Each structure stands twice: as C-alpha cells, then as structure tokens.
PDB file of C-alpha atoms and ligand atoms in Angstrom:
ATOM      1  CA  MET A   1      19.359  27.405  35.126  1.00  0.00           C
ATOM      2  CA  SER A   2      21.113  30.451  34.161  1.00  0.00           C
ATOM      3  CA  ARG A   3      20.283  32.317  31.111  1.00  0.00           C
ATOM      4  CA  ARG A   4      23.813  31.309  29.512  1.00  0.00           C
ATOM      5  CA  THR A   5      23.040  27.645  30.209  1.00  0.00           C
ATOM      6  CA  PHE A   6      19.597  27.884  28.670  1.00  0.00           C
ATOM      7  CA  ILE A   7      21.015  29.461  25.664  1.00  0.00           C
ATOM      8  CA  ASP A   8      23.722  26.878  25.233  1.00  0.00           C
ATOM      9  CA  TRP A   9      21.042  24.075  25.550  1.00  0.00           C
ATOM     10  CA  LEU A  10      18.898  25.873  22.980  1.00  0.00           C
ATOM     11  CA  LEU A  11      21.611  26.218  20.507  1.00  0.00           C
ATOM     12  CA  THR A  12      22.873  22.607  20.952  1.00  0.00           C
ATOM     13  CA  GLY A  13      19.344  21.252  20.306  1.00  0.00           C
ATOM     14  CA  GLY A  14      18.868  23.407  17.358  1.00  0.00           C
ATOM     15  CA  LEU A  15      22.459  22.151  15.945  1.00  0.00           C
ATOM     16  CA  VAL A  16      21.112  18.398  16.555  1.00  0.00           C
ATOM     17  CA  ALA A  17      17.955  19.009  15.025  1.00  0.00           C
ATOM     18  CA  TRP A  18      19.581  20.647  12.144  1.00  0.00           C
ATOM     19  CA  ALA A  19      22.241  17.912  11.595  1.00  0.00           C
ATOM     20  CA  MET A  20      19.440  15.170  11.837  1.00  0.00           C
ATOM     21  CA  ALA A  21      17.485  16.995   9.108  1.00  0.00           C
ATOM     22  CA  PHE A  22      20.535  16.405   6.728  1.00  0.00           C
ATOM     23  CA  VAL A  23      21.326  13.001   8.010  1.00  0.00           C
ATOM     24  CA  ALA A  24      17.848  11.330   8.199  1.00  0.00           C
ATOM     25  CA  PRO A  25      17.324  11.615   4.343  1.00  0.00           C
ATOM     26  CA  VAL A  26      20.822  10.269   3.489  1.00  0.00           C
ATOM     27  CA  LEU A  27      20.236   7.228   5.625  1.00  0.00           C
ATOM     28  CA  SER A  28      16.932   6.508   4.235  1.00  0.00           C
ATOM     29  CA  TYR A  29      18.520   6.815   0.710  1.00  0.00           C
ATOM     30  CA  VAL A  30      21.448   4.497   1.620  1.00  0.00           C
ATOM     31  CA  TRP A  31      19.204   1.967   3.603  1.00  0.00           C
ATOM     32  CA  PRO A  32      15.641   2.072   1.779  1.00  0.00           C
ATOM     33  CA  ALA A  33      12.845   0.295   3.503  1.00  0.00           C
ATOM     34  CA  GLN A  34      12.911  -2.618   1.008  1.00  0.00           C
ATOM     35  CA  SER A  35      16.497  -3.630   1.992  1.00  0.00           C
ATOM     36  CA  ARG A  36      15.375  -3.972   5.660  1.00  0.00           C
ATOM     37  CA  GLY A  37      14.072  -7.407   4.881  1.00  0.00           C
ATOM     38  CA  PRO A  38      11.084  -9.166   4.103  1.00  0.00           C
ATOM     39  CA  SER A  39       8.010  -8.162   5.982  1.00  0.00           C
ATOM     40  CA  THR A  40       5.026 -10.399   5.571  1.00  0.00           C
ATOM     41  CA  GLN A  41       1.775  -9.789   7.096  1.00  0.00           C
ATOM     42  CA  THR A  42      -1.594 -11.542   6.946  1.00  0.00           C
ATOM     43  CA  VAL A  43      -4.904  -9.547   7.321  1.00  0.00           C
ATOM     44  CA  SER A  44      -8.285 -10.923   7.291  1.00  0.00           C
ATOM     45  CA  ALA A  45     -10.601  -9.512   4.607  1.00  0.00           C
ATOM     46  CA  GLY A  46     -13.661 -10.865   6.552  1.00  0.00           C
ATOM     47  CA  LYS A  47     -15.810 -13.857   6.222  1.00  0.00           C
ATOM     48  CA  ALA A  48     -15.782 -15.546   2.646  1.00  0.00           C
ATOM     49  CA  SER A  49     -19.673 -15.951   3.026  1.00  0.00           C
ATOM     50  CA  ASP A  50     -19.919 -11.970   3.248  1.00  0.00           C
ATOM     51  CA  PHE A  51     -18.676 -11.823  -0.349  1.00  0.00           C
ATOM     52  CA  LYS A  52     -20.991 -12.318  -3.215  1.00  0.00           C
ATOM     53  CA  ASP A  53     -19.325 -13.065  -6.760  1.00  0.00           C
ATOM     54  CA  TRP A  54     -17.643  -9.884  -8.043  1.00  0.00           C
ATOM     55  CA  GLU A  55     -18.022  -8.083  -4.650  1.00  0.00           C
ATOM     56  CA  SER A  56     -14.977  -6.265  -3.310  1.00  0.00           C
ATOM     57  CA  LYS A  57     -13.411  -4.849  -0.120  1.00  0.00           C
ATOM     58  CA  MET A  58     -10.437  -2.728   0.542  1.00  0.00           C
ATOM     59  CA  VAL A  59      -7.981  -3.725   3.239  1.00  0.00           C
ATOM     60  CA  ALA A  60      -4.577  -2.615   4.478  1.00  0.00           C
ATOM     61  CA  VAL A  61      -1.751  -4.986   4.206  1.00  0.00           C
ATOM     62  CA  SER A  62       1.589  -3.578   5.808  1.00  0.00           C
ATOM     63  CA  GLY A  63       0.095  -0.375   5.411  1.00  0.00           C
ATOM     64  CA  HIS A  64      -0.790  -0.567   1.673  1.00  0.00           C
ATOM     65  CA  PRO A  65      -4.214  -0.599   0.330  1.00  0.00           C
ATOM     66  CA  VAL A  66      -5.271  -3.803  -1.181  1.00  0.00           C
ATOM     67  CA  LEU A  67      -8.362  -4.639  -3.301  1.00  0.00           C
ATOM     68  CA  VAL A  68      -9.935  -8.073  -2.447  1.00  0.00           C
ATOM     69  CA  PHE A  69     -12.691  -9.389  -4.714  1.00  0.00           C
ATOM     70  CA  ARG A  70     -14.415 -12.640  -5.102  1.00  0.00           C
ATOM     71  CA  SER A  71     -14.705 -13.965  -8.851  1.00  0.00           C
ATOM     72  CA  PRO A  72     -16.442 -17.371  -9.678  1.00  0.00           C
ATOM     73  CA  GLN A  73     -12.948 -18.820  -9.723  1.00  0.00           C
ATOM     74  CA  GLY A  74     -11.988 -17.701  -6.210  1.00  0.00           C
ATOM     75  CA  PHE A  75     -10.774 -14.649  -4.353  1.00  0.00           C
ATOM     76  CA  ARG A  76      -8.039 -12.459  -5.904  1.00  0.00           C
ATOM     77  CA  ALA A  77      -6.286  -9.577  -4.244  1.00  0.00           C
ATOM     78  CA  PHE A  78      -4.180  -6.766  -5.834  1.00  0.00           C
ATOM     79  CA  SER A  79      -2.335  -3.714  -4.812  1.00  0.00           C
ATOM     80  CA  ALA A  80      -4.830  -0.735  -4.924  1.00  0.00           C
ATOM     81  CA  ILE A  81      -1.937   1.557  -5.791  1.00  0.00           C
ATOM     82  CA  CYS A  82      -2.047   2.392  -9.493  1.00  0.00           C
ATOM     83  CA  THR A  83       1.215   1.618 -11.202  1.00  0.00           C
ATOM     84  CA  HIS A  84       1.181   4.953 -13.081  1.00  0.00           C
ATOM     85  CA  LEU A  85       1.352   7.660 -10.581  1.00  0.00           C
ATOM     86  CA  GLY A  86       0.104   5.853  -7.422  1.00  0.00           C
ATOM     87  CA  CYS A  87      -3.531   6.849  -7.294  1.00  0.00           C
ATOM     88  CA  ILE A  88      -5.923   4.416  -5.519  1.00  0.00           C
ATOM     89  CA  VAL A  89      -7.723   2.335  -7.863  1.00  0.00           C
ATOM     90  CA  ALA A  90     -11.328   1.045  -7.352  1.00  0.00           C
ATOM     91  CA  TRP A  91     -13.149  -2.142  -8.326  1.00  0.00           C
ATOM     92  CA  ASN A  92     -15.909  -1.779 -10.808  1.00  0.00           C
ATOM     93  CA  GLU A  93     -18.312  -4.533 -10.046  1.00  0.00           C
ATOM     94  CA  ALA A  94     -20.523  -4.088 -12.966  1.00  0.00           C
ATOM     95  CA  ARG A  95     -17.641  -4.251 -15.406  1.00  0.00           C
ATOM     96  CA  HIS A  96     -15.321  -6.698 -13.461  1.00  0.00           C
ATOM     97  CA  ASP A  97     -12.303  -4.466 -13.874  1.00  0.00           C
ATOM     98  CA  ILE A  98     -10.080  -2.210 -11.757  1.00  0.00           C
ATOM     99  CA  GLU A  99     -10.324   1.486 -12.658  1.00  0.00           C
ATOM    100  CA  CYS A 100      -7.969   4.361 -11.605  1.00  0.00           C
ATOM    101  CA  PRO A 101      -9.956   7.596 -11.270  1.00  0.00           C
ATOM    102  CA  CYS A 102      -6.782   9.871 -11.864  1.00  0.00           C
ATOM    103  CA  HIS A 103      -5.961   9.266 -15.484  1.00  0.00           C
ATOM    104  CA  ALA A 104      -8.699   6.616 -16.491  1.00  0.00           C
ATOM    105  CA  GLY A 105      -6.083   3.649 -16.430  1.00  0.00           C
ATOM    106  CA  VAL A 106      -8.072   0.306 -16.544  1.00  0.00           C
ATOM    107  CA  PHE A 107      -7.020  -3.064 -15.279  1.00  0.00           C
ATOM    108  CA  ASP A 108      -8.691  -6.338 -15.931  1.00  0.00           C
ATOM    109  CA  ALA A 109      -9.540  -8.762 -13.213  1.00  0.00           C
ATOM    110  CA  ASN A 110      -6.069 -10.442 -13.420  1.00  0.00           C
ATOM    111  CA  GLY A 111      -4.352  -7.070 -12.652  1.00  0.00           C
ATOM    112  CA  LYS A 112      -3.164  -6.588 -16.248  1.00  0.00           C
ATOM    113  CA  VAL A 113      -3.282  -3.219 -17.872  1.00  0.00           C
ATOM    114  CA  VAL A 114      -6.117  -2.943 -20.319  1.00  0.00           C
ATOM    115  CA  SER A 115      -6.003   0.872 -21.218  1.00  0.00           C
ATOM    116  CA  GLY A 116      -4.610   4.105 -20.065  1.00  0.00           C
ATOM    117  CA  PRO A 117      -1.074   5.056 -19.122  1.00  0.00           C
ATOM    118  CA  PRO A 118      -0.288   2.563 -16.212  1.00  0.00           C
ATOM    119  CA  PRO A 119       3.128   1.006 -17.374  1.00  0.00           C
ATOM    120  CA  ARG A 120       2.852  -2.392 -15.266  1.00  0.00           C
ATOM    121  CA  PRO A 121       0.002  -4.681 -13.860  1.00  0.00           C
ATOM    122  CA  LEU A 122      -1.103  -4.344 -10.306  1.00  0.00           C
ATOM    123  CA  ALA A 123       0.901  -6.362  -7.821  1.00  0.00           C
ATOM    124  CA  GLU A 124      -0.946  -9.521  -6.685  1.00  0.00           C
ATOM    125  CA  TYR A 125      -1.339 -10.729  -3.067  1.00  0.00           C
ATOM    126  CA  ALA A 126      -1.873 -14.190  -2.050  1.00  0.00           C
ATOM    127  CA  VAL A 127      -5.353 -14.993  -0.801  1.00  0.00           C
ATOM    128  CA  VAL A 128      -6.225 -18.121   1.295  1.00  0.00           C
ATOM    129  CA  VAL A 129      -9.552 -19.019   2.961  1.00  0.00           C
ATOM    130  CA  VAL A 130      -8.879 -20.508   6.589  1.00  0.00           C
ATOM    131  CA  ASN A 131     -11.786 -21.474   8.539  1.00  0.00           C
ATOM    132  CA  GLY A 132     -14.158 -19.499   6.294  1.00  0.00           C
ATOM    133  CA  GLU A 133     -12.098 -16.377   6.861  1.00  0.00           C
ATOM    134  CA  VAL A 134     -10.522 -14.643   3.719  1.00  0.00           C
ATOM    135  CA  MET A 135      -6.780 -14.269   4.488  1.00  0.00           C
ATOM    136  CA  VAL A 136      -4.706 -11.712   2.477  1.00  0.00           C
ATOM    137  CA  LYS A 137      -0.957 -11.813   2.786  1.00  0.00           C
ATOM    138  CA  THR A 138       2.147  -9.976   1.239  1.00  0.00           C
ATOM    139  CA  ALA A 139       3.680 -12.558  -1.350  1.00  0.00           C
TER     140      ALA A 139
HETATM  141 FE1  FES B 201      -3.697   5.726 -12.461  1.00  0.00          FE
HETATM  142 FE2  FES B 201      -2.539   7.876 -13.662  1.00  0.00          FE
HETATM  143  S1  FES B 201      -2.449   7.309 -11.616  1.00  0.00           S
HETATM  144  S2  FES B 201      -3.798   6.162 -14.297  1.00  0.00           S
END
C-alpha cells in the first residue's frame, strides 16, 4: 500500500466517522427507543419462599433497575429510578417505604409520592408467581 493510498483511506475513514458523529444523534432523536415498539421482558426475582414479608430485592428488567418486595398482600414491583432526577431509590424495610438518597424523596409502598421533590409516582411492574418463582415483567 502506497503512502498516498494509506492517507486516502485515513481521510475517508475520518470523514465517515465525523459524519456519523452528526447523523447518529439526529437519528436517535427522530427515532427514539420508545417508538421502536413494545419490548416485554420477564425476569425472575427468585423463589417466593426466599422473601419474608417486607423484604426486597433489586432486579434488572429490560436493563432498568426494578425494586421487588413482598407485602402481606402480595408482591409488588416498581421502577427503582426516581421520577425526580433519576437517582436509584431504595426500599426501607423498617418504614415500608421507598426512599431516594439524592434529595430525600419518599414514596409509599404503592409507589405514590409521600414527600420530597419527585413529581410523579414510580412506574409499577407486573408481578406473578409461577411455580413458586417470582416473575417481574414490563407492563
Ligand atoms: Fe430522587 Fe431527587 S432524584 S428526590
């Protein structure tokens, strides 16, 4: 390969990379992930017998952290992404609420905002127990 050919390849590759740097963000804006169709995923959170009342676990559903806990009424699952600025919330087993460490947002066991700056409740996920296995899925 001659020096000229090598430089041509280098410039062409650089131009393609430069053009993609502009095109990729435009494409993702025009065609956001939500418009690519529904994606449902079912994930096991473990055996139901491994959960005591008010005990929780964090699982990933479609790449999103989801908080699963057992209440006396059954299993519940909520997005663990705070609706304020997106911090990861945590279950408080003693108080039976969901707390955000960033700005002291608090959600109740139904995912509703109790106090703090979160503007909306946490998104809920469907939970079913199949053959003793706790299954969480996108709604
Ligand atoms: Fe959760 Fe601000 S990010 S309260």
